[in-house]
Coordinates of C-alpha atoms (C1' of nucleotides) in Angstrom, one line a residue:
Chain A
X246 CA -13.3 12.3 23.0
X247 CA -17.2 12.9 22.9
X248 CA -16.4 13.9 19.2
X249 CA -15.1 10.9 18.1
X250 CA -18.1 9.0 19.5
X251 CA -20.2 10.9 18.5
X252 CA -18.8 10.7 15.1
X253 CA -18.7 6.9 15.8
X254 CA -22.1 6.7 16.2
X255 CA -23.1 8.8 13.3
X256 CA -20.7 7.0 11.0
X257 CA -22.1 3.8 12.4
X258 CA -25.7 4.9 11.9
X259 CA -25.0 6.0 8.6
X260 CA -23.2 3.0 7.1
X261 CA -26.0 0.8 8.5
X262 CA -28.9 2.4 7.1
X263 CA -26.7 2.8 3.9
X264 CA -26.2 -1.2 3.9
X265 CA -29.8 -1.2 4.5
X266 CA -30.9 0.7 1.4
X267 CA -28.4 -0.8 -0.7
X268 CA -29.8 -4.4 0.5
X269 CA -33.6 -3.2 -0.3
X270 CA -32.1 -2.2 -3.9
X271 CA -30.5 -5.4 -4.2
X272 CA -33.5 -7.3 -3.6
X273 CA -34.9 -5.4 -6.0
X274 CA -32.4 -5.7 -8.5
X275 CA -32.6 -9.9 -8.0
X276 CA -36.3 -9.9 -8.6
X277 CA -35.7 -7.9 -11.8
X278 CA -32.7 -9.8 -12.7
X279 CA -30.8 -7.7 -13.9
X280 CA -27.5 -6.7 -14.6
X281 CA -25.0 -8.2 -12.6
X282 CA -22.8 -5.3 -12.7
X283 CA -25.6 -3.5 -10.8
X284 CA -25.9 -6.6 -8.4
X285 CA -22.1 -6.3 -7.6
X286 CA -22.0 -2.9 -7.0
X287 CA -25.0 -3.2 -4.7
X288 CA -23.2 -5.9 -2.6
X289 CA -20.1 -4.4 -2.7
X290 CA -21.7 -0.9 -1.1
X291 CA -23.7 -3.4 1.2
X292 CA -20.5 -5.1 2.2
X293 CA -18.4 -1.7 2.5
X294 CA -21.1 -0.2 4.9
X295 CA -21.1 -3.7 7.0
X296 CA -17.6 -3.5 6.7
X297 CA -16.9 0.1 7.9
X298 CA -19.6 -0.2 10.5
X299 CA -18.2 -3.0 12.1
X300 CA -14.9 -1.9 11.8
X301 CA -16.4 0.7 13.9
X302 CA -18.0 -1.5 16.5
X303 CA -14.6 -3.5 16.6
X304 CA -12.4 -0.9 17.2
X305 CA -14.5 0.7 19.4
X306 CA -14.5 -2.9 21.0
X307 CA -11.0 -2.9 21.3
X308 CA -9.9 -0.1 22.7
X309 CA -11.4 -1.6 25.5
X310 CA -11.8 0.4 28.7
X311 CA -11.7 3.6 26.4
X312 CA -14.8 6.0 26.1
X313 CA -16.4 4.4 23.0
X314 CA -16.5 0.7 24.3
X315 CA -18.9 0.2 26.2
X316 CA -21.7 2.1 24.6
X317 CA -21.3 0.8 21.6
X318 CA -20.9 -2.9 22.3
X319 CA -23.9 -1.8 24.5
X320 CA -25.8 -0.8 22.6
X321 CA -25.8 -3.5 20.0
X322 CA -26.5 -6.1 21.6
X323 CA -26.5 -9.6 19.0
X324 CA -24.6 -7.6 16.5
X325 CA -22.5 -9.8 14.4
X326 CA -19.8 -9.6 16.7
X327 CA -21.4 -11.6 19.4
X328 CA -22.8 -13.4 16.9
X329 CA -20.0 -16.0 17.8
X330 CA -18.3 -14.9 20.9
X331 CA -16.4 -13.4 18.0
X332 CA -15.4 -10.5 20.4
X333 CA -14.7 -12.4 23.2
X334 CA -11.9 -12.4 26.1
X335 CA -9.7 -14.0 23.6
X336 CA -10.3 -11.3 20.5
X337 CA -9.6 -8.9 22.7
X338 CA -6.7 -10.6 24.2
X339 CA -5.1 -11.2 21.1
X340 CA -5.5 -7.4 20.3
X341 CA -4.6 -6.3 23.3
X342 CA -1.2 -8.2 22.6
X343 CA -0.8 -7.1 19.1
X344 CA -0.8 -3.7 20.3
X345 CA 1.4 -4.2 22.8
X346 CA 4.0 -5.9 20.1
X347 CA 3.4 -3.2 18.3
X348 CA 4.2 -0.5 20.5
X349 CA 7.2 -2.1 21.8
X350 CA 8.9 -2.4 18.6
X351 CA 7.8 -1.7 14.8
X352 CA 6.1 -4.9 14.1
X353 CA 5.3 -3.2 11.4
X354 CA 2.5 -4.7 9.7
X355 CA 1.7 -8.0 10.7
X356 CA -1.3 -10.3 9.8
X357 CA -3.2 -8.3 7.6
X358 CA -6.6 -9.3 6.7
X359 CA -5.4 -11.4 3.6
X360 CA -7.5 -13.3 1.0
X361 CA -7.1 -15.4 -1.9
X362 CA -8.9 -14.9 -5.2
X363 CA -8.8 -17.7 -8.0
X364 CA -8.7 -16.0 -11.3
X365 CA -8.9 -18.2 -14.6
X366 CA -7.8 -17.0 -17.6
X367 CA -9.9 -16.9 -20.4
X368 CA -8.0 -15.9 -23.5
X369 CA -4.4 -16.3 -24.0
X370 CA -4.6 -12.8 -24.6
X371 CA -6.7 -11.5 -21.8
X372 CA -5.6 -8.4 -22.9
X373 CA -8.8 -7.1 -23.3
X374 CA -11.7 -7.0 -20.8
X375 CA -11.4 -3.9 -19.1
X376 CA -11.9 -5.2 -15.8
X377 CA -9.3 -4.6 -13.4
X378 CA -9.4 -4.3 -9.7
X379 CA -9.8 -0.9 -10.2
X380 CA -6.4 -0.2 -8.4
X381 CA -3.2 0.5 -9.8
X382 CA -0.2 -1.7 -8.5
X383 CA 3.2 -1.3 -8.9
X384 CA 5.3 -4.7 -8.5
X385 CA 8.4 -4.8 -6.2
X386 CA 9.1 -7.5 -6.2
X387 CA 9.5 -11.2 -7.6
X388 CA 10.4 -14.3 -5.8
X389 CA 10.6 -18.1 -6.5
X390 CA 8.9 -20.4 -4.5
X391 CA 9.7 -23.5 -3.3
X392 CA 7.5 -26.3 -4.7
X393 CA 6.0 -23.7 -7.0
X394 CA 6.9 -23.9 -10.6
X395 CA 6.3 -20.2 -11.0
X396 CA 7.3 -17.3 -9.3
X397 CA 5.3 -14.8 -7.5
X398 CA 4.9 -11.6 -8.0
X399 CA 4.6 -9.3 -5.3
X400 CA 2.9 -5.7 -6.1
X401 CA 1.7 -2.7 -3.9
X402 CA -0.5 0.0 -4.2
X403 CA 0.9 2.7 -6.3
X404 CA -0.4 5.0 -3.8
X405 CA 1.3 4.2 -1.0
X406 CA 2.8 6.9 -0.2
X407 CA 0.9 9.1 -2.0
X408 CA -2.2 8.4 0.0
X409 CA -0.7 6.0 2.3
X410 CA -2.8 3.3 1.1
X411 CA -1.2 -0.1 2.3
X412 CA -2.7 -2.6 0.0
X413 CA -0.7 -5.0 -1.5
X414 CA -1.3 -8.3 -3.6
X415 CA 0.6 -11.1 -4.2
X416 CA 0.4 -12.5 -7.5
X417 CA 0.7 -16.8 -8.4
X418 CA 0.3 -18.9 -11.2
X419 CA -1.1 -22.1 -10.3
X420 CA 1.3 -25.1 -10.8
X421 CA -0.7 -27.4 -12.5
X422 CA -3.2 -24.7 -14.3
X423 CA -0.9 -21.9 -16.0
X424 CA -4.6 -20.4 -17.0
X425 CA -5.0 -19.8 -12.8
X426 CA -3.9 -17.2 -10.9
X427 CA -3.8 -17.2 -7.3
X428 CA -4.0 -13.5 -6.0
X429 CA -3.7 -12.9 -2.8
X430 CA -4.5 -9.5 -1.1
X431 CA -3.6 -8.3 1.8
X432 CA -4.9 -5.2 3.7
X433 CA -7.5 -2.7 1.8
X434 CA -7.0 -0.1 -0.3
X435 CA -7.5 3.6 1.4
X436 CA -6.4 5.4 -1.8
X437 CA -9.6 7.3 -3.3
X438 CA -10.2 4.9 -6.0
X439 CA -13.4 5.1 -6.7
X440 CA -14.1 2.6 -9.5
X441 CA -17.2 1.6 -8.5
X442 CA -19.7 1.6 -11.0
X443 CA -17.7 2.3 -14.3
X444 CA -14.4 0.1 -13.6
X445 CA -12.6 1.4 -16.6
X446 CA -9.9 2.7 -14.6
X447 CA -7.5 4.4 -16.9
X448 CA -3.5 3.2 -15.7
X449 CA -3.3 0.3 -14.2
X450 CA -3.6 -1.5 -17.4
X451 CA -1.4 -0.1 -19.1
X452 CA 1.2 -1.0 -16.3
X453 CA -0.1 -4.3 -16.8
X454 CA -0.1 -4.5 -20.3
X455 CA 3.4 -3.8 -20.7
X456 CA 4.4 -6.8 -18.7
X457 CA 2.4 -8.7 -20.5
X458 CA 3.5 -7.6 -23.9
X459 CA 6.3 -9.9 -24.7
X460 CA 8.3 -10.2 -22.3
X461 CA 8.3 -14.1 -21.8
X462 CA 7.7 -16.5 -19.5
X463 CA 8.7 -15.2 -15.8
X464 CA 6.4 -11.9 -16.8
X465 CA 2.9 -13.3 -16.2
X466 CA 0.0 -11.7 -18.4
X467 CA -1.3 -9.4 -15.2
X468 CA -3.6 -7.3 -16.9
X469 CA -5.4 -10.7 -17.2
X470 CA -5.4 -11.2 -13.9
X471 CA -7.1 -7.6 -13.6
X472 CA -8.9 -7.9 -17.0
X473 CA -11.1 -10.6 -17.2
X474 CA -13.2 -10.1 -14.4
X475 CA -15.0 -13.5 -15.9
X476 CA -14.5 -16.3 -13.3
X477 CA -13.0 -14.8 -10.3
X478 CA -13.9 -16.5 -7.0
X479 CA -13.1 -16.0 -3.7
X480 CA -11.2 -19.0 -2.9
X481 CA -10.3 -18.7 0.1
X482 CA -9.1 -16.1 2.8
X483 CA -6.9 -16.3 5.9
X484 CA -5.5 -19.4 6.1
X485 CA -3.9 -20.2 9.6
X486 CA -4.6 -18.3 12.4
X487 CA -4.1 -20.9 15.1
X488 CA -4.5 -18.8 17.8
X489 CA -7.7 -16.8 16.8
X490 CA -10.3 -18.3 15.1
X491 CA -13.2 -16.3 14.6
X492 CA -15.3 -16.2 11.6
X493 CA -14.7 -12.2 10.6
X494 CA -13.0 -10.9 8.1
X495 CA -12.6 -7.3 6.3
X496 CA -10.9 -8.4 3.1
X497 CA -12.4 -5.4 1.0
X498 CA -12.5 -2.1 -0.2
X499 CA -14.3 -0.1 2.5
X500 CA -13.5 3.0 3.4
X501 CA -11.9 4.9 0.8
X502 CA -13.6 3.8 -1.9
X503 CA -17.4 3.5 -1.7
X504 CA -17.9 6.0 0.8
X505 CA -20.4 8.2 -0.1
X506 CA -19.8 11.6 0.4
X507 CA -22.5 11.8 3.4
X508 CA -20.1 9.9 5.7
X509 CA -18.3 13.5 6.0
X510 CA -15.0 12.1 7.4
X511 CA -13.7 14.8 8.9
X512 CA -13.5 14.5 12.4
X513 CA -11.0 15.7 15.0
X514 CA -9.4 12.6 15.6
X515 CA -5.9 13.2 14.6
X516 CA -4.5 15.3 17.1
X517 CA -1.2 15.3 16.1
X518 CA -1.2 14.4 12.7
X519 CA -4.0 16.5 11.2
X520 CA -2.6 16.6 7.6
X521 CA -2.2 13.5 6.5
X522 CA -0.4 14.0 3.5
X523 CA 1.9 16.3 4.5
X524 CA 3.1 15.2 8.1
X525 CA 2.4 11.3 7.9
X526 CA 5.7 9.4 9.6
X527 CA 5.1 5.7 9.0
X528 CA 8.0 4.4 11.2
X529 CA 9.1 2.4 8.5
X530 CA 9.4 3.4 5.4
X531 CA 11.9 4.9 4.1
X532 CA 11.2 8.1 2.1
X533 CA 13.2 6.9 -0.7
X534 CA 10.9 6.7 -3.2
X535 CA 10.7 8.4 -6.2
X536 CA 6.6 8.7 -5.8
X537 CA 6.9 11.9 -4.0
X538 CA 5.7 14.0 -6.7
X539 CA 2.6 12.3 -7.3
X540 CA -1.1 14.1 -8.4
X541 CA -2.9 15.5 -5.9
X542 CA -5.7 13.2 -5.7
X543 CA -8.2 14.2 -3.1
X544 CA -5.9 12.9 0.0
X545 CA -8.5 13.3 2.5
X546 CA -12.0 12.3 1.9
X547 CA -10.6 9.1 2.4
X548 CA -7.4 8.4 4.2
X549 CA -9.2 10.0 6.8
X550 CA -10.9 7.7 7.9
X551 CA -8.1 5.4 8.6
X552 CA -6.0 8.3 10.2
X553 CA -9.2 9.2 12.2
X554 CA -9.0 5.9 13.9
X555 CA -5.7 5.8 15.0
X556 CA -5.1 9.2 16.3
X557 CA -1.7 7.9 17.7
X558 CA 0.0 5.9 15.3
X559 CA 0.0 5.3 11.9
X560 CA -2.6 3.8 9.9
X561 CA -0.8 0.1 10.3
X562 CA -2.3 0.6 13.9
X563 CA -5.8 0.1 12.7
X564 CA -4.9 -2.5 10.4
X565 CA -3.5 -4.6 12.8
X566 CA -6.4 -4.2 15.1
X567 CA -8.9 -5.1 11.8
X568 CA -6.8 -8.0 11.2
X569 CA -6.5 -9.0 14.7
X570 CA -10.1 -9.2 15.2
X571 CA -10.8 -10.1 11.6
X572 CA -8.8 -13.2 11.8
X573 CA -10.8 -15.7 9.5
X574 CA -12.5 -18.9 9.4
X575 CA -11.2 -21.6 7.5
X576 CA -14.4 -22.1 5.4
X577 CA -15.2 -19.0 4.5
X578 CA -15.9 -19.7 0.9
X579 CA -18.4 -16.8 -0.3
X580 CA -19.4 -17.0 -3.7
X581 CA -19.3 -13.3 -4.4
X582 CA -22.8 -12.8 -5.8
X583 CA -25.4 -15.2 -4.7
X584 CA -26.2 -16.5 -1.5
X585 CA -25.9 -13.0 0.4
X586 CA -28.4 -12.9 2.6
X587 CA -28.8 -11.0 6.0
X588 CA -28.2 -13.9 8.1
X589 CA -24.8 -14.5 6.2
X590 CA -23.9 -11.3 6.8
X591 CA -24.1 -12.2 10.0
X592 CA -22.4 -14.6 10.2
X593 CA -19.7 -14.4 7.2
X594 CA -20.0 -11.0 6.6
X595 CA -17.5 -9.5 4.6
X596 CA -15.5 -12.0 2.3
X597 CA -15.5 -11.1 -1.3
X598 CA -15.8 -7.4 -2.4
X599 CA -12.0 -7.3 -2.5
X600 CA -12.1 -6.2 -5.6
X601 CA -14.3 -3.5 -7.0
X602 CA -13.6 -0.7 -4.8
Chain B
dC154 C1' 13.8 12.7 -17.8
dC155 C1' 10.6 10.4 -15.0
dA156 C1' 8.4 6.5 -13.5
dA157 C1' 7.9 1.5 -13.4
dT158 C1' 10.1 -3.0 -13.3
dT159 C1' 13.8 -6.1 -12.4
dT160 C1' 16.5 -8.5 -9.4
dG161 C1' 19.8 -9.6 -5.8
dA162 C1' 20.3 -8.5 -1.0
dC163 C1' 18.4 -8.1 3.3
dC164 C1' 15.4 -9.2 7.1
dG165 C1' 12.0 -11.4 10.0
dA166 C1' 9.5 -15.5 10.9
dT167 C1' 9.4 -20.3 11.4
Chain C
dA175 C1' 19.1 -22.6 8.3
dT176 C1' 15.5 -21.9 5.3
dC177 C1' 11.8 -19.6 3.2
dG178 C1' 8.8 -15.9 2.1
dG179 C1' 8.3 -10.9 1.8
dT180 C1' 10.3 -6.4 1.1
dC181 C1' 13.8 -3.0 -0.1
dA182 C1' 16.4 -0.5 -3.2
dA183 C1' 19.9 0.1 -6.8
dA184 C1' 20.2 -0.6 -11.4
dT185 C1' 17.8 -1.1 -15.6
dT186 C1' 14.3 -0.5 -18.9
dG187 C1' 10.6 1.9 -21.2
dG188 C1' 7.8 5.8 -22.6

DNA sequence: CCAATTTGACCGAT
DNA sequence: ATCGGTCAAATTGG
């Protein structure tokens, strides 16, 4: 119990004076203009540690009459969280139900955070441009959609049960455009997937690329989706949420992925399931998969962090509570590089990293 | 042979 | 009842 805050708080410490050195960089980095590949992956860090820390705070938040809340809400007084009555009676209500939904049956995974990127092709090809999202997904599945001309494309991470990362994205080409692709994500990757500064991750395109190849018209050109890395917006995120409506959202990366090693996840949070890998029981999924003889890719380091949260369930707990809290704005429209100053953060903090992580 | 994709069925939400 | 999202068996590709 006193571990876990503590841990809280150092975590918390440590991803704010991270955002905080990143920020000083970036400011540097605008005055010198220069590469915006540096300027991305300064934001993106920034946005991770806002993102983890106020994960931190939220959860924390939400657990309500548990150890943590108190002090921590305490102690930050005019965080982001009250910077709207964000965190009020009603976030906290609407957790409170989710979990209780959850517990009583497997809700599974509801209303993850979720967020729409616009991604114009460039060149018919788009076979080139090594940007990717840095992930690799694995489709499962393809569905026609009323009033859409194309079909969408639903993929997950490839790691899912590998490193039980629950990202998935959603894949549509725009009706009137066929050079736009709608991609929506939901939930954030916790697979170590570092692709931060050099994202020439090695698989996914190849993945990609086969779809692409010549398979015709109901196989849209992924890998350009991934590749070009050209214009790519955030469009927009959360769309409906009737019930909450408060401006937060945790659309990106986070945890796994940025982390530097100093945030030493390794706390004693999981009672039960200490090992992760080995002894995870997601409720729902079947263990039918063939990916059960994956790589070891460093499973901790990073997955910890989610199963460090949720000590009792599964790592869909956590989500749920992110997304429940997250829910979104309806104007959110962040345009990824520019206009990030401290007071945004505030107040729109985390919208557009989704993809580098 | 293994792993990824395809595709119809299933299931939950509206 | 319908639609969107996911599952999983069959298929394809390397």
């Amino acid at each position: 119990m006193e571990k876990s805050w503590s841990w809280e708080q150092k975590t918390l410490v440590s991803e704010l004076v991270q955002g905080m050195e990143m920020a000083k960089q970036l400011k540097v980095q605008f005055s010198a203009k220069s590469s915006t590949e540096t300027t991305e992956t300064l934001l993106h860090g920034i946005l991770a540690s806002y993102e983890t820390a106020l994960m931190i705070l939220r959860w924390s938040g939400s657990m309500g009459q548990t150890q943590t809340a108190a002090g921590v809400t305490a102690g930050v007084p005019g965080s982001p969280i009250s910077v709207d009555g964000s965190f009020g009676s009603n976030e906290v209500d609407k957790v409170l139900k989710d979990h209780r939904d959850l517990n009583d049956v497997s809700k599974k995974r509801k209303i993850m955070p979720r967020w729409t990127d616009q991604v114009r092709v460039t060149s018919e090809t788009g076979l080139e441009g090594p940007h990717d999202d840095g992930y690799s997904w694995r489709k499962y599945g393809q569905k026609d959609i009323l009033g859409a001309k194309y079909p969408r494309s639903y993929y997950r991470c490839t790691f899912r049960l590998t490193q039980n990362c629950w990202a998935t994205k959603q894949v549509q080409r725009s009706d009137d455009d066929p050079k736009v692709f709608e991609i929506t994500y939901r939930g954030r990757h916790v697979c170590s997937h570092a692709t931060n500064l050099v994202p020439a991750p090695s698989s996914p395109e190849k993945q990609e690329q086969k779809q692409n190849n010549d398979h015709q018209q109901d196989q849209r050109p992924l890998d350009i989706l991934g590749n070009i890395g050209s214009s790519l917006r955030v469009v927009a995120e959360e769309l409906e949420n009737k019930e909450m409506s408060h401006p937060f959202s945790f659309p990106s990366t986070s945890f796994g992925c940025t982390r530097s090693a100093n945030s030493n996840f390794s706390l004693s949070t999981h009672d039960n399931n200490t090992s992760f890998l080995g002894s995870f029981s997601p409720p729902f999924l079947s263990p039918a998969t063939p990916e059960s003889n994956f790589h070891s890719v460093s499973p901790f380091q990073n997955s910890n962090f989610t199963g460090a949260l949720n000590g009792h369930r599964s790592e869909s707990d956590l989500t749920e509570i992110i997304s429940a809290n997250t829910s979104a704005t309806s104007s959110p429209i962040l345009d990824m590089d520019f206009s990030l100053d401290p007071a945004e953060i505030g107040h729109f903090p985390f919208n557009s990293s989704a993809f580098f992580c």
